[in-house]
Amino acid sequence: MQVRQSVTYSSIDSKSLHDWIVKAIAQAQITGSPILFSYSQSWECINPLLLLASKSDPQQPKFYWEQPNADLVLAAAGSVAEVSVPNHDLRDRFDCAKKFIKNHLNNAIVAKIADLEAPESQIPIHFFGAFSFYRNGSNASAYLDLAEPNDYQPAIEFPTLLFFIPRWMVRLKDKSCTLTLNHYIQPWDKPDEVLERIENLRSHLQESSHYEVPTVHEVSKIVEVQGQQIWTEIVERALTLIHQGHFEKVVLARALDVLADRNFDPFQVLHVLRCEYPECISFLLDYGVGKTFLGATPEVVLQFKTQSDRLWLRSDAVAGSIERGKTVQEDLMLGDRLLNSEKDMCEHQIVIRSICDRLQSMGAEIDSQVETSLLKLSNVQHLYTPITAQIDDSDWLIALDILQQLHPTAAVGGEPRDRAVCFMQQWEACDRGWYAAPIGWLNGNGEGTFGVGIRAGYIQGDRARIFAGAGIVANSQVENEQSETTIKFAALLKALGAM
């Protein structure tokens, strides 16, 4: 099947672009070092996901982010600069991210857009990426093996940090669409040659999008990934330790390997997720080596925005779950049961307390807390409390220090965090990689959003590995926790065509 997208595009002002390139080359010559040049223009795009699928090369990093409640879509591909920290590298990965961002922003020229009104007249440089769940240098394996159980296949490393600046980005915000083209300019570059390279890229993106959707696959096998013990036995072990006072809560994940008779199409899988879960943030990250991490998360670990010399912060507490009802009456009954569940509300309060404590430890002032409500998704409903705060700091890159302090929250890790995470590393069947870890974006204006990489999985060719977790507290019932993970698996299984 072929999919085409016919759109019209705003014309580029070649003279204006040429003038900006001349300025950038002059700056590079003055400093004697390369200059990151970012040029944006008005653009029309009906379907950014289709554009990304049709215009990005398999070897290119690519990123997609769709956040309906913020009316925001970001689609980006290619790389003019990137930073990656492997597991064996013992450098502070959050510090590496800050240095990477600061270095490139300090040597950049962002062109103003002549055909857009303020404040959209200058689109800031965007950075995209993810951190792994476990920090680098941890004892757990840093590899994700997508082979069938007992089959040998080379291990695949997922960096503990991956950030990149895209070669191109389409941004759709509040029905206003822009195209941003990034290019590193050297002191010896000639303006006409740089202009030609940039216009060639723009022309490539301007051509009608044509995407060959692969033939529908058949799922041939679904296998649970097993570790030293089966998942229910690990839950029982955790409950014993909780009752002995070792920790209050631990979140334990299950993993399924899904095999098909032909390659999965990550873009098609994400399209199903974004349609089925419009309340969630749909995301995709592929760093160009044949594997893709994608999902639809209901949870934001950190959203931030610069406001004068203050930073506005938001972090979601999402913990406590129950299925959706088959009728309106049953759905209301189940939601009421969740709101009045002592076990689930206790679990939720642990998450709220942990987020507030960590924000306050960074000097943030917590805003008045809103009442806990229900977050209803198509197949599950959660207890939900958004937590907002503010911190006095003129350097917005402190947001990455705050993110480091928050991750992992008790919603995906446990409490106390270090003990819970140690137990998870020791007993979960496989490494999480980027699952349940921060994934998202930030920009040079001091704003960004990182979601929690849940309702997510990896795709590599004809294989996928998907995850689902459950929070274990003192009065958890093993069977109920297993049922909860089964409900959560449904989102990815349906998108993969396995149910």
CSV table of C-alpha atoms in Angstrom, one decimal:
chain,number,residue,atom,x,y,z
A,1,MET,CA,0.0,0.0,0.0
A,2,GLN,CA,1.3,3.5,-0.8
A,3,VAL,CA,0.5,6.6,1.2
A,4,ARG,CA,1.0,10.0,-0.2
A,5,GLN,CA,0.7,13.5,1.3
A,6,SER,CA,0.1,16.5,-0.9
A,7,VAL,CA,0.8,19.8,0.7
A,8,THR,CA,1.8,23.3,-0.2
A,9,TYR,CA,4.9,24.9,1.3
A,10,SER,CA,5.8,28.4,2.0
A,11,SER,CA,8.6,29.7,-0.3
A,12,ILE,CA,12.0,30.3,1.3
A,13,ASP,CA,13.5,33.8,1.1
A,14,SER,CA,16.8,32.9,-0.5
A,15,LYS,CA,18.2,36.4,-0.2
A,16,SER,CA,17.3,36.6,3.5
A,17,LEU,CA,18.8,33.1,4.1
A,18,HIS,CA,21.9,34.1,2.1
A,19,ASP,CA,22.4,37.1,4.4
A,20,TRP,CA,22.1,35.0,7.5
A,21,ILE,CA,24.6,32.5,6.2
A,22,VAL,CA,27.1,35.4,5.5
A,23,LYS,CA,26.7,36.5,9.1
A,24,ALA,CA,27.2,33.0,10.4
A,25,ILE,CA,30.4,32.5,8.3
A,26,ALA,CA,31.7,35.9,9.5
A,27,GLN,CA,31.1,34.8,13.1
A,28,ALA,CA,32.9,31.5,12.5
A,29,GLN,CA,35.9,33.3,11.1
A,30,ILE,CA,36.0,35.7,14.1
A,31,THR,CA,35.9,32.8,16.7
A,32,GLY,CA,37.9,30.4,14.5
A,33,SER,CA,35.4,27.6,15.3
A,34,PRO,CA,32.3,26.2,13.7
A,35,ILE,CA,28.9,27.9,14.2
A,36,LEU,CA,25.6,26.1,14.6
A,37,PHE,CA,23.3,27.9,12.2
A,38,SER,CA,19.5,27.4,12.6
A,39,TYR,CA,17.1,28.7,10.1
A,40,SER,CA,13.3,28.4,10.3
A,41,GLN,CA,10.4,29.2,8.0
A,42,SER,CA,6.7,28.9,7.9
A,43,TRP,CA,5.6,25.5,6.7
A,44,GLU,CA,2.5,23.5,6.1
A,45,CYS,CA,2.3,19.9,7.0
A,46,ILE,CA,-0.8,17.8,7.4
A,47,ASN,CA,0.9,14.7,8.9
A,48,PRO,CA,4.3,15.2,10.6
A,49,LEU,CA,4.5,11.4,11.3
A,50,LEU,CA,4.1,10.6,7.7
A,51,LEU,CA,6.7,13.2,6.8
A,52,LEU,CA,9.1,11.6,9.2
A,53,ALA,CA,8.4,8.1,7.9
A,54,SER,CA,8.9,9.1,4.3
A,55,LYS,CA,11.8,11.6,4.5
A,56,SER,CA,14.1,10.1,7.2
A,57,ASP,CA,16.9,7.5,6.3
A,58,PRO,CA,17.2,4.3,8.3
A,59,GLN,CA,20.7,5.3,9.4
A,60,GLN,CA,19.6,8.7,10.7
A,61,PRO,CA,18.5,9.5,14.2
A,62,LYS,CA,14.9,10.3,14.4
A,63,PHE,CA,12.4,11.6,17.0
A,64,TYR,CA,8.7,12.0,17.2
A,65,TRP,CA,6.6,13.6,19.9
A,66,GLU,CA,2.9,14.2,20.0
A,67,GLN,CA,1.4,15.8,23.1
A,68,PRO,CA,-2.3,16.6,22.5
A,69,ASN,CA,-3.0,18.4,25.7
A,70,ALA,CA,-0.2,20.9,24.8
A,71,ASP,CA,-1.3,21.0,21.1
A,72,LEU,CA,2.3,20.1,20.2
A,73,VAL,CA,3.8,17.9,17.6
A,74,LEU,CA,7.6,17.6,17.0
A,75,ALA,CA,9.1,15.5,14.2
A,76,ALA,CA,12.8,15.5,13.6
A,77,ALA,CA,15.5,13.6,11.8
A,78,GLY,CA,19.2,13.6,10.9
A,79,SER,CA,21.9,14.9,13.2
A,80,VAL,CA,24.3,17.9,13.2
A,81,ALA,CA,25.6,17.1,16.6
A,82,GLU,CA,25.0,14.4,19.2
A,83,VAL,CA,26.3,13.0,22.5
A,84,SER,CA,26.1,9.4,23.6
A,85,VAL,CA,27.3,8.0,26.9
A,86,PRO,CA,27.7,4.2,27.0
A,87,ASN,CA,27.1,2.2,30.1
A,88,HIS,CA,30.8,1.6,30.8
A,89,ASP,CA,31.5,5.3,30.7
A,90,LEU,CA,31.5,6.5,34.4
A,91,ARG,CA,31.0,10.2,33.6
A,92,ASP,CA,27.9,11.9,35.1
A,93,ARG,CA,25.5,11.6,32.2
A,94,PHE,CA,23.3,14.5,33.3
A,95,ASP,CA,26.4,16.7,33.5
A,96,CYS,CA,27.4,15.5,30.0
A,97,ALA,CA,24.0,16.5,28.7
A,98,LYS,CA,24.3,20.0,30.2
A,99,LYS,CA,27.8,20.5,28.8
A,100,PHE,CA,26.6,19.4,25.3
A,101,ILE,CA,23.6,21.7,25.3
A,102,LYS,CA,25.6,24.7,26.7
A,103,ASN,CA,28.5,24.3,24.2
A,104,HIS,CA,26.2,24.2,21.2
A,105,LEU,CA,24.0,27.1,22.3
A,106,ASN,CA,27.0,29.2,23.0
A,107,ASN,CA,28.2,28.8,19.4
A,108,ALA,CA,25.0,29.2,17.6
A,109,ILE,CA,23.1,31.8,15.4
A,110,VAL,CA,19.4,31.4,15.3
A,111,ALA,CA,17.8,33.3,12.3
A,112,LYS,CA,14.6,35.2,12.7
A,113,ILE,CA,11.7,34.2,10.5
A,114,ALA,CA,10.5,37.1,8.4
A,115,ASP,CA,7.0,35.6,7.7
A,116,LEU,CA,6.0,34.9,11.2
A,117,GLU,CA,4.8,37.2,14.0
A,118,ALA,CA,6.4,37.4,17.4
A,119,PRO,CA,6.9,35.4,19.6
A,120,GLU,CA,7.1,32.7,16.9
A,121,SER,CA,9.6,34.7,14.8
A,122,GLN,CA,12.5,32.9,16.3
A,123,ILE,CA,12.3,29.1,16.8
A,124,PRO,CA,14.9,28.1,19.4
A,125,ILE,CA,17.3,25.2,18.8
A,126,HIS,CA,15.8,21.9,20.0
A,127,PHE,CA,17.5,18.9,21.6
A,128,PHE,CA,16.0,15.5,21.6
A,129,GLY,CA,16.9,12.3,23.5
A,130,ALA,CA,16.6,10.0,26.5
A,131,PHE,CA,18.4,8.7,29.5
A,132,SER,CA,18.4,5.0,30.4
A,133,PHE,CA,16.6,3.8,33.5
A,134,TYR,CA,19.7,2.8,35.3
A,135,ARG,CA,22.7,5.1,35.6
A,136,ASN,CA,26.0,4.3,33.8
A,137,GLY,CA,28.4,2.0,35.6
A,138,SER,CA,25.7,0.1,37.4
A,139,ASN,CA,26.1,-3.6,38.0
A,140,ALA,CA,23.2,-4.7,35.9
A,141,SER,CA,23.6,-5.6,32.3
A,142,ALA,CA,23.5,-2.6,30.0
A,143,TYR,CA,22.3,-4.8,27.1
A,144,LEU,CA,18.9,-5.7,25.7
A,145,ASP,CA,18.9,-9.1,24.0
A,146,LEU,CA,16.0,-9.4,21.6
A,147,ALA,CA,16.6,-13.1,20.8
A,148,GLU,CA,14.2,-15.9,21.7
A,149,PRO,CA,15.0,-17.5,25.1
A,150,ASN,CA,18.1,-19.6,25.0
A,151,ASP,CA,18.9,-18.4,21.4
A,152,TYR,CA,22.2,-16.6,20.9
A,153,GLN,CA,22.1,-13.1,19.3
A,154,PRO,CA,24.6,-10.3,19.7
A,155,ALA,CA,23.7,-8.0,22.6
A,156,ILE,CA,22.5,-4.5,21.8
A,157,GLU,CA,23.6,-1.6,23.9
A,158,PHE,CA,21.3,1.3,24.8
A,159,PRO,CA,23.3,4.3,25.8
A,160,THR,CA,22.7,5.7,29.3
A,161,LEU,CA,22.4,9.1,27.6
A,162,LEU,CA,21.6,10.0,24.0
A,163,PHE,CA,20.9,13.6,22.9
A,164,PHE,CA,21.0,15.0,19.4
A,165,ILE,CA,20.4,18.2,17.5
A,166,PRO,CA,18.4,17.3,14.3
A,167,ARG,CA,19.3,18.3,10.8
A,168,TRP,CA,15.6,19.2,10.3
A,169,MET,CA,12.6,19.6,12.5
A,170,VAL,CA,8.9,20.2,11.8
A,171,ARG,CA,7.1,21.8,14.8
A,172,LEU,CA,3.3,22.0,14.9
A,173,LYS,CA,2.1,24.2,17.8
A,174,ASP,CA,-1.3,25.7,18.2
A,175,LYS,CA,-2.1,25.2,14.5
A,176,SER,CA,1.1,27.1,13.5
A,177,CYS,CA,3.7,25.0,11.6
A,178,THR,CA,7.4,25.7,11.1
A,179,LEU,CA,10.3,23.9,9.5
A,180,THR,CA,13.7,24.3,11.1
A,181,LEU,CA,16.9,23.5,9.2
A,182,ASN,CA,20.2,23.2,11.2
A,183,HIS,CA,23.6,23.3,9.7
A,184,TYR,CA,27.2,23.6,11.1
A,185,ILE,CA,29.1,26.3,9.3
A,186,GLN,CA,32.9,26.3,9.1
A,187,PRO,CA,35.1,29.4,8.9
A,188,TRP,CA,36.2,28.5,5.3
A,189,ASP,CA,32.6,27.8,4.0
A,190,LYS,CA,31.4,29.8,1.0
A,191,PRO,CA,27.9,31.3,1.3
A,192,ASP,CA,26.6,30.0,-2.0
A,193,GLU,CA,27.6,26.5,-1.3
A,194,VAL,CA,26.0,26.5,2.1
A,195,LEU,CA,22.9,28.0,0.6
A,196,GLU,CA,22.7,25.2,-2.0
A,197,ARG,CA,23.1,22.5,0.7
A,198,ILE,CA,20.3,24.0,2.8
A,199,GLU,CA,18.0,24.5,-0.2
A,200,ASN,CA,18.6,20.9,-1.4
A,201,LEU,CA,17.5,19.6,2.0
A,202,ARG,CA,14.4,21.9,1.9
A,203,SER,CA,13.6,20.7,-1.6
A,204,HIS,CA,13.8,17.1,-0.5
A,205,LEU,CA,11.3,17.8,2.3
A,206,GLN,CA,9.1,19.8,-0.1
A,207,GLU,CA,8.5,16.9,-2.4
A,208,SER,CA,5.3,15.0,-1.9
A,209,SER,CA,5.6,12.5,0.9
A,210,HIS,CA,5.5,8.9,-0.4
A,211,TYR,CA,5.7,6.1,2.1
A,212,GLU,CA,5.4,2.4,1.2
A,213,VAL,CA,3.6,0.8,4.1
A,214,PRO,CA,4.9,-2.8,4.6
A,215,THR,CA,2.7,-5.8,4.1
A,216,VAL,CA,0.7,-6.7,7.2
A,217,HIS,CA,2.7,-9.1,9.4
A,218,GLU,CA,1.5,-12.1,11.4
A,219,VAL,CA,2.6,-12.5,14.9
A,220,SER,CA,4.1,-15.9,15.2
A,221,LYS,CA,5.1,-16.1,18.9
A,222,ILE,CA,4.8,-14.2,22.2
A,223,VAL,CA,7.2,-15.3,24.9
A,224,GLU,CA,7.6,-13.9,28.4
A,225,VAL,CA,11.2,-13.1,29.3
A,226,GLN,CA,12.2,-15.1,32.3
A,227,GLY,CA,15.0,-14.4,34.7
A,228,GLN,CA,16.2,-16.3,37.8
A,229,GLN,CA,12.6,-16.7,38.9
A,230,ILE,CA,9.2,-16.3,37.4
A,231,TRP,CA,7.6,-12.8,38.0
A,232,THR,CA,5.0,-13.9,40.6
A,233,GLU,CA,7.8,-15.4,42.7
A,234,ILE,CA,9.7,-12.1,42.5
A,235,VAL,CA,6.6,-10.3,43.7
A,236,GLU,CA,6.3,-12.7,46.6
A,237,ARG,CA,10.0,-12.1,47.5
A,238,ALA,CA,9.4,-8.3,47.3
A,239,LEU,CA,6.4,-8.6,49.6
A,240,THR,CA,8.4,-10.5,52.2
A,241,LEU,CA,11.1,-7.7,52.2
A,242,ILE,CA,8.4,-5.0,52.4
A,243,HIS,CA,6.9,-6.7,55.5
A,244,GLN,CA,10.4,-6.9,57.0
A,245,GLY,CA,10.7,-3.1,56.5
A,246,HIS,CA,13.4,-3.1,53.7
A,247,PHE,CA,11.2,-0.7,51.6
A,248,GLU,CA,7.7,0.6,51.3
A,249,LYS,CA,7.2,0.1,47.6
A,250,VAL,CA,9.0,-1.5,44.6
A,251,VAL,CA,7.8,-1.4,41.0
A,252,LEU,CA,8.5,-4.7,39.2
A,253,ALA,CA,8.3,-5.0,35.4
A,254,ARG,CA,7.5,-7.9,33.2
A,255,ALA,CA,8.7,-8.2,29.6
A,256,LEU,CA,7.3,-10.0,26.6
A,257,ASP,CA,9.1,-10.8,23.3
A,258,VAL,CA,6.8,-10.6,20.3
A,259,LEU,CA,8.0,-12.3,17.1
A,260,ALA,CA,6.4,-11.8,13.6
A,261,ASP,CA,6.8,-13.4,10.2
A,262,ARG,CA,8.2,-10.1,8.8
A,263,ASN,CA,9.5,-6.8,10.0
A,264,PHE,CA,7.4,-4.6,12.2
A,265,ASP,CA,6.9,-1.0,10.9
A,266,PRO,CA,7.6,1.3,13.9
A,267,PHE,CA,5.7,4.2,12.3
A,268,GLN,CA,2.6,2.1,11.8
A,269,VAL,CA,2.8,0.8,15.4
A,270,LEU,CA,3.1,4.4,16.7
A,271,HIS,CA,0.2,5.5,14.5
A,272,VAL,CA,-2.0,2.9,16.1
A,273,LEU,CA,-0.9,4.0,19.6
A,274,ARG,CA,-1.5,7.7,18.9
A,275,CYS,CA,-5.0,6.9,17.6
A,276,GLU,CA,-5.9,4.5,20.5
A,277,TYR,CA,-4.5,6.7,23.3
A,278,PRO,CA,-5.1,10.4,22.4
A,279,GLU,CA,-4.8,11.3,26.0
A,280,CYS,CA,-1.2,10.2,26.1
A,281,ILE,CA,2.1,11.5,24.7
A,282,SER,CA,3.1,9.4,21.7
A,283,PHE,CA,6.9,9.2,21.2
A,284,LEU,CA,9.5,7.5,19.1
A,285,LEU,CA,13.3,7.6,19.3
A,286,ASP,CA,15.5,5.8,16.9
A,287,TYR,CA,19.2,6.6,16.8
A,288,GLY,CA,19.9,5.1,13.4
A,289,VAL,CA,21.2,1.6,14.2
A,290,GLY,CA,18.1,-0.5,13.4
A,291,LYS,CA,16.2,-0.4,16.6
A,292,THR,CA,13.4,1.9,17.7
A,293,PHE,CA,12.0,2.8,21.2
A,294,LEU,CA,8.4,3.9,21.1
A,295,GLY,CA,5.3,4.2,23.2
A,296,ALA,CA,2.4,6.2,24.5
A,297,THR,CA,2.9,7.5,28.0
A,298,PRO,CA,0.3,9.1,30.3
A,299,GLU,CA,3.0,10.4,32.6
A,300,VAL,CA,5.3,13.4,32.6
A,301,VAL,CA,8.3,13.2,34.9
A,302,LEU,CA,9.3,16.8,34.4
A,303,GLN,CA,8.0,19.7,32.4
A,304,PHE,CA,9.7,23.1,32.8
A,305,LYS,CA,9.5,26.6,31.4
A,306,THR,CA,11.6,29.7,32.1
A,307,GLN,CA,9.6,32.6,33.6
A,308,SER,CA,12.0,35.6,34.1
A,309,ASP,CA,14.5,34.4,36.7
A,310,ARG,CA,12.3,31.6,37.9
A,311,LEU,CA,11.6,28.1,36.5
A,312,TRP,CA,8.1,26.7,36.5
A,313,LEU,CA,8.1,22.9,37.1
A,314,ARG,CA,5.5,20.2,36.8
A,315,SER,CA,5.8,16.5,37.6
A,316,ASP,CA,2.9,13.9,37.4
A,317,ALA,CA,2.1,11.4,40.2
A,318,VAL,CA,0.5,8.5,38.4
A,319,ALA,CA,0.1,5.4,40.5
A,320,GLY,CA,-2.8,3.1,41.3
A,321,SER,CA,-4.7,1.4,38.4
A,322,ILE,CA,-7.8,-0.4,37.5
A,323,GLU,CA,-9.4,-1.6,34.3
A,324,ARG,CA,-12.1,0.3,32.4
A,325,GLY,CA,-15.7,-0.8,32.6
A,326,LYS,CA,-17.7,-2.3,29.7
A,327,THR,CA,-20.6,0.1,30.4
A,328,VAL,CA,-20.7,3.7,31.7
A,329,GLN,CA,-22.1,2.5,35.0
A,330,GLU,CA,-19.5,-0.2,35.4
A,331,ASP,CA,-16.8,2.3,34.5
A,332,LEU,CA,-18.0,4.8,37.2
A,333,MET,CA,-18.2,2.0,39.7
A,334,LEU,CA,-14.6,0.9,39.0
A,335,GLY,CA,-13.3,4.4,39.1
A,336,ASP,CA,-15.0,5.0,42.5
A,337,ARG,CA,-13.5,1.7,43.7
A,338,LEU,CA,-10.0,2.9,42.7
A,339,LEU,CA,-10.5,6.3,44.4
A,340,ASN,CA,-11.5,4.6,47.6
A,341,SER,CA,-9.0,1.8,47.5
A,342,GLU,CA,-6.7,1.9,50.6
A,343,LYS,CA,-4.0,0.0,48.8
A,344,ASP,CA,-4.0,2.1,45.7
A,345,MET,CA,-4.3,5.4,47.5
A,346,CYS,CA,-1.4,4.5,49.8
A,347,GLU,CA,0.7,3.7,46.8
A,348,HIS,CA,-0.3,7.0,45.2
A,349,GLN,CA,0.6,9.0,48.3
A,350,ILE,CA,4.1,7.4,48.4
A,351,VAL,CA,4.6,8.7,44.8
A,352,ILE,CA,3.3,12.2,45.7
A,353,ARG,CA,5.5,12.4,48.8
A,354,SER,CA,8.6,11.3,46.9
A,355,ILE,CA,8.2,13.8,44.1
A,356,CYS,CA,7.5,16.7,46.6
A,357,ASP,CA,10.5,15.7,48.8
A,358,ARG,CA,12.9,15.6,45.8
A,359,LEU,CA,11.6,18.9,44.4
A,360,GLN,CA,12.0,20.6,47.8
A,361,SER,CA,15.5,19.2,48.2
A,362,MET,CA,16.4,21.2,45.1
A,363,GLY,CA,15.0,24.4,46.6
A,364,ALA,CA,11.7,24.4,44.8
A,365,GLU,CA,8.5,25.8,46.3
A,366,ILE,CA,5.6,23.4,45.9
A,367,ASP,CA,2.3,25.0,44.7
A,368,SER,CA,-0.9,24.1,46.4
A,369,GLN,CA,-1.7,20.5,45.6
A,370,VAL,CA,-4.8,19.8,43.5
A,371,GLU,CA,-7.2,17.0,44.4
A,372,THR,CA,-6.3,13.5,43.2
A,373,SER,CA,-8.5,12.5,40.2
A,374,LEU,CA,-8.9,9.8,37.6
A,375,LEU,CA,-6.9,9.6,34.5
A,376,LYS,CA,-9.0,7.5,32.1
A,377,LEU,CA,-7.2,5.9,29.1
A,378,SER,CA,-8.9,3.6,26.6
A,379,ASN,CA,-8.1,0.3,28.6
A,380,VAL,CA,-7.1,1.5,32.1
A,381,GLN,CA,-7.7,4.3,34.6
A,382,HIS,CA,-5.1,5.6,37.0
A,383,LEU,CA,-5.0,7.8,40.1
A,384,TYR,CA,-3.5,11.1,38.9
A,385,THR,CA,-2.1,14.2,40.7
A,386,PRO,CA,-0.2,16.8,38.8
A,387,ILE,CA,2.4,18.5,41.1
A,388,THR,CA,3.6,22.0,40.2
A,389,ALA,CA,6.4,24.0,41.7
A,390,GLN,CA,8.7,27.0,41.1
A,391,ILE,CA,12.4,27.6,41.7
A,392,ASP,CA,14.4,30.8,41.7
A,393,ASP,CA,17.3,30.2,39.3
A,394,SER,CA,18.3,32.2,36.2
A,395,ASP,CA,20.1,29.2,34.8
A,396,TRP,CA,17.4,27.0,33.3
A,397,LEU,CA,19.8,24.1,32.8
A,398,ILE,CA,19.2,23.4,36.5
A,399,ALA,CA,16.2,21.5,35.1
A,400,LEU,CA,18.5,18.6,34.2
A,401,ASP,CA,19.7,18.5,37.8
A,402,ILE,CA,16.1,18.4,38.9
A,403,LEU,CA,15.4,15.6,36.4
A,404,GLN,CA,18.3,13.7,37.8
A,405,GLN,CA,16.9,14.1,41.3
A,406,LEU,CA,13.4,13.0,40.3
A,407,HIS,CA,14.3,9.9,38.3
A,408,PRO,CA,13.1,7.4,39.0
A,409,THR,CA,10.1,8.5,40.9
A,410,ALA,CA,8.3,6.1,43.2
A,411,ALA,CA,5.8,5.5,40.3
A,412,VAL,CA,8.4,3.5,38.3
A,413,GLY,CA,11.1,2.8,40.9
A,414,GLY,CA,10.1,2.5,44.5
A,415,GLU,CA,10.7,3.9,48.0
A,416,PRO,CA,13.2,4.2,49.4
A,417,ARG,CA,14.6,4.6,45.9
A,418,ASP,CA,18.1,3.1,46.2
A,419,ARG,CA,17.0,-0.1,48.0
A,420,ALA,CA,14.1,-0.6,45.6
A,421,VAL,CA,16.2,0.0,42.5
A,422,CYS,CA,18.9,-2.4,43.8
A,423,PHE,CA,16.2,-5.1,44.1
A,424,MET,CA,14.9,-4.4,40.7
A,425,GLN,CA,18.3,-4.7,39.1
A,426,GLN,CA,19.0,-7.9,40.8
A,427,TRP,CA,15.7,-9.7,40.2
A,428,GLU,CA,14.0,-8.4,37.0
A,429,ALA,CA,14.3,-10.7,34.1
A,430,CYS,CA,16.1,-8.2,31.8
A,431,ASP,CA,17.5,-4.7,31.7
A,432,ARG,CA,15.0,-1.9,31.1
A,433,GLY,CA,17.2,0.2,28.8
A,434,TRP,CA,15.1,3.3,28.2
A,435,TYR,CA,11.9,1.7,29.5
A,436,ALA,CA,10.3,3.8,32.3
A,437,ALA,CA,13.2,6.4,31.9
A,438,PRO,CA,13.1,10.1,30.9
A,439,ILE,CA,12.6,10.7,27.2
A,440,GLY,CA,11.8,14.0,25.6
A,441,TRP,CA,13.0,17.4,24.5
A,442,LEU,CA,14.2,20.8,25.5
A,443,ASN,CA,15.1,24.0,23.7
A,444,GLY,CA,17.3,27.1,23.9
A,445,ASN,CA,14.4,29.2,25.4
A,446,GLY,CA,14.6,27.2,28.6
A,447,GLU,CA,11.5,25.0,28.2
A,448,GLY,CA,11.1,21.3,27.8
A,449,THR,CA,9.2,18.1,28.6
A,450,PHE,CA,10.4,14.7,29.6
A,451,GLY,CA,7.9,11.8,29.7
A,452,VAL,CA,8.2,8.6,31.5
A,453,GLY,CA,8.9,5.9,28.9
A,454,ILE,CA,6.1,3.5,29.9
A,455,ARG,CA,3.5,1.7,27.8
A,456,ALA,CA,6.5,1.3,25.6
A,457,GLY,CA,8.8,-1.2,23.9
A,458,TYR,CA,11.6,-1.8,21.5
A,459,ILE,CA,11.3,-2.8,17.8
A,460,GLN,CA,14.1,-4.4,15.9
A,461,GLY,CA,13.2,-6.0,12.6
A,462,ASP,CA,10.7,-8.8,13.2
A,463,ARG,CA,11.1,-8.7,16.9
A,464,ALA,CA,9.7,-6.5,19.6
A,465,ARG,CA,10.2,-6.4,23.4
A,466,ILE,CA,7.4,-4.7,25.4
A,467,PHE,CA,7.2,-3.9,29.1
A,468,ALA,CA,4.6,-3.5,31.8
A,469,GLY,CA,5.1,-2.9,35.5
A,470,ALA,CA,3.1,-2.9,38.7
A,471,GLY,CA,3.8,-1.1,42.0
A,472,ILE,CA,4.1,-3.6,44.9
A,473,VAL,CA,3.2,-2.3,48.4
A,474,ALA,CA,2.4,-4.1,51.7
A,475,ASN,CA,-1.1,-5.1,50.9
A,476,SER,CA,-0.6,-6.0,47.2
A,477,GLN,CA,-2.1,-9.3,46.0
A,478,VAL,CA,0.1,-11.2,43.6
A,479,GLU,CA,-2.8,-12.2,41.3
A,480,ASN,CA,-4.1,-8.6,41.1
A,481,GLU,CA,-0.7,-7.2,40.2
A,482,GLN,CA,-0.2,-9.8,37.5
A,483,SER,CA,-3.6,-8.9,36.1
A,484,GLU,CA,-2.7,-5.2,36.1
A,485,THR,CA,0.4,-5.8,34.0
A,486,THR,CA,-1.7,-7.9,31.6
A,487,ILE,CA,-4.1,-4.9,31.1
A,488,LYS,CA,-1.1,-2.6,30.5
A,489,PHE,CA,0.5,-5.0,28.0
A,490,ALA,CA,-2.7,-4.7,25.8
A,491,ALA,CA,-1.8,-1.3,24.4
A,492,LEU,CA,1.4,-2.5,22.8
A,493,LEU,CA,0.1,-6.0,21.9
A,494,LYS,CA,-2.8,-4.4,20.0
A,495,ALA,CA,-0.5,-1.9,18.2
A,496,LEU,CA,1.8,-4.8,17.2
A,497,GLY,CA,-1.2,-6.7,15.8
A,498,ALA,CA,-0.9,-9.5,18.5
A,499,MET,CA,-4.5,-9.2,19.7
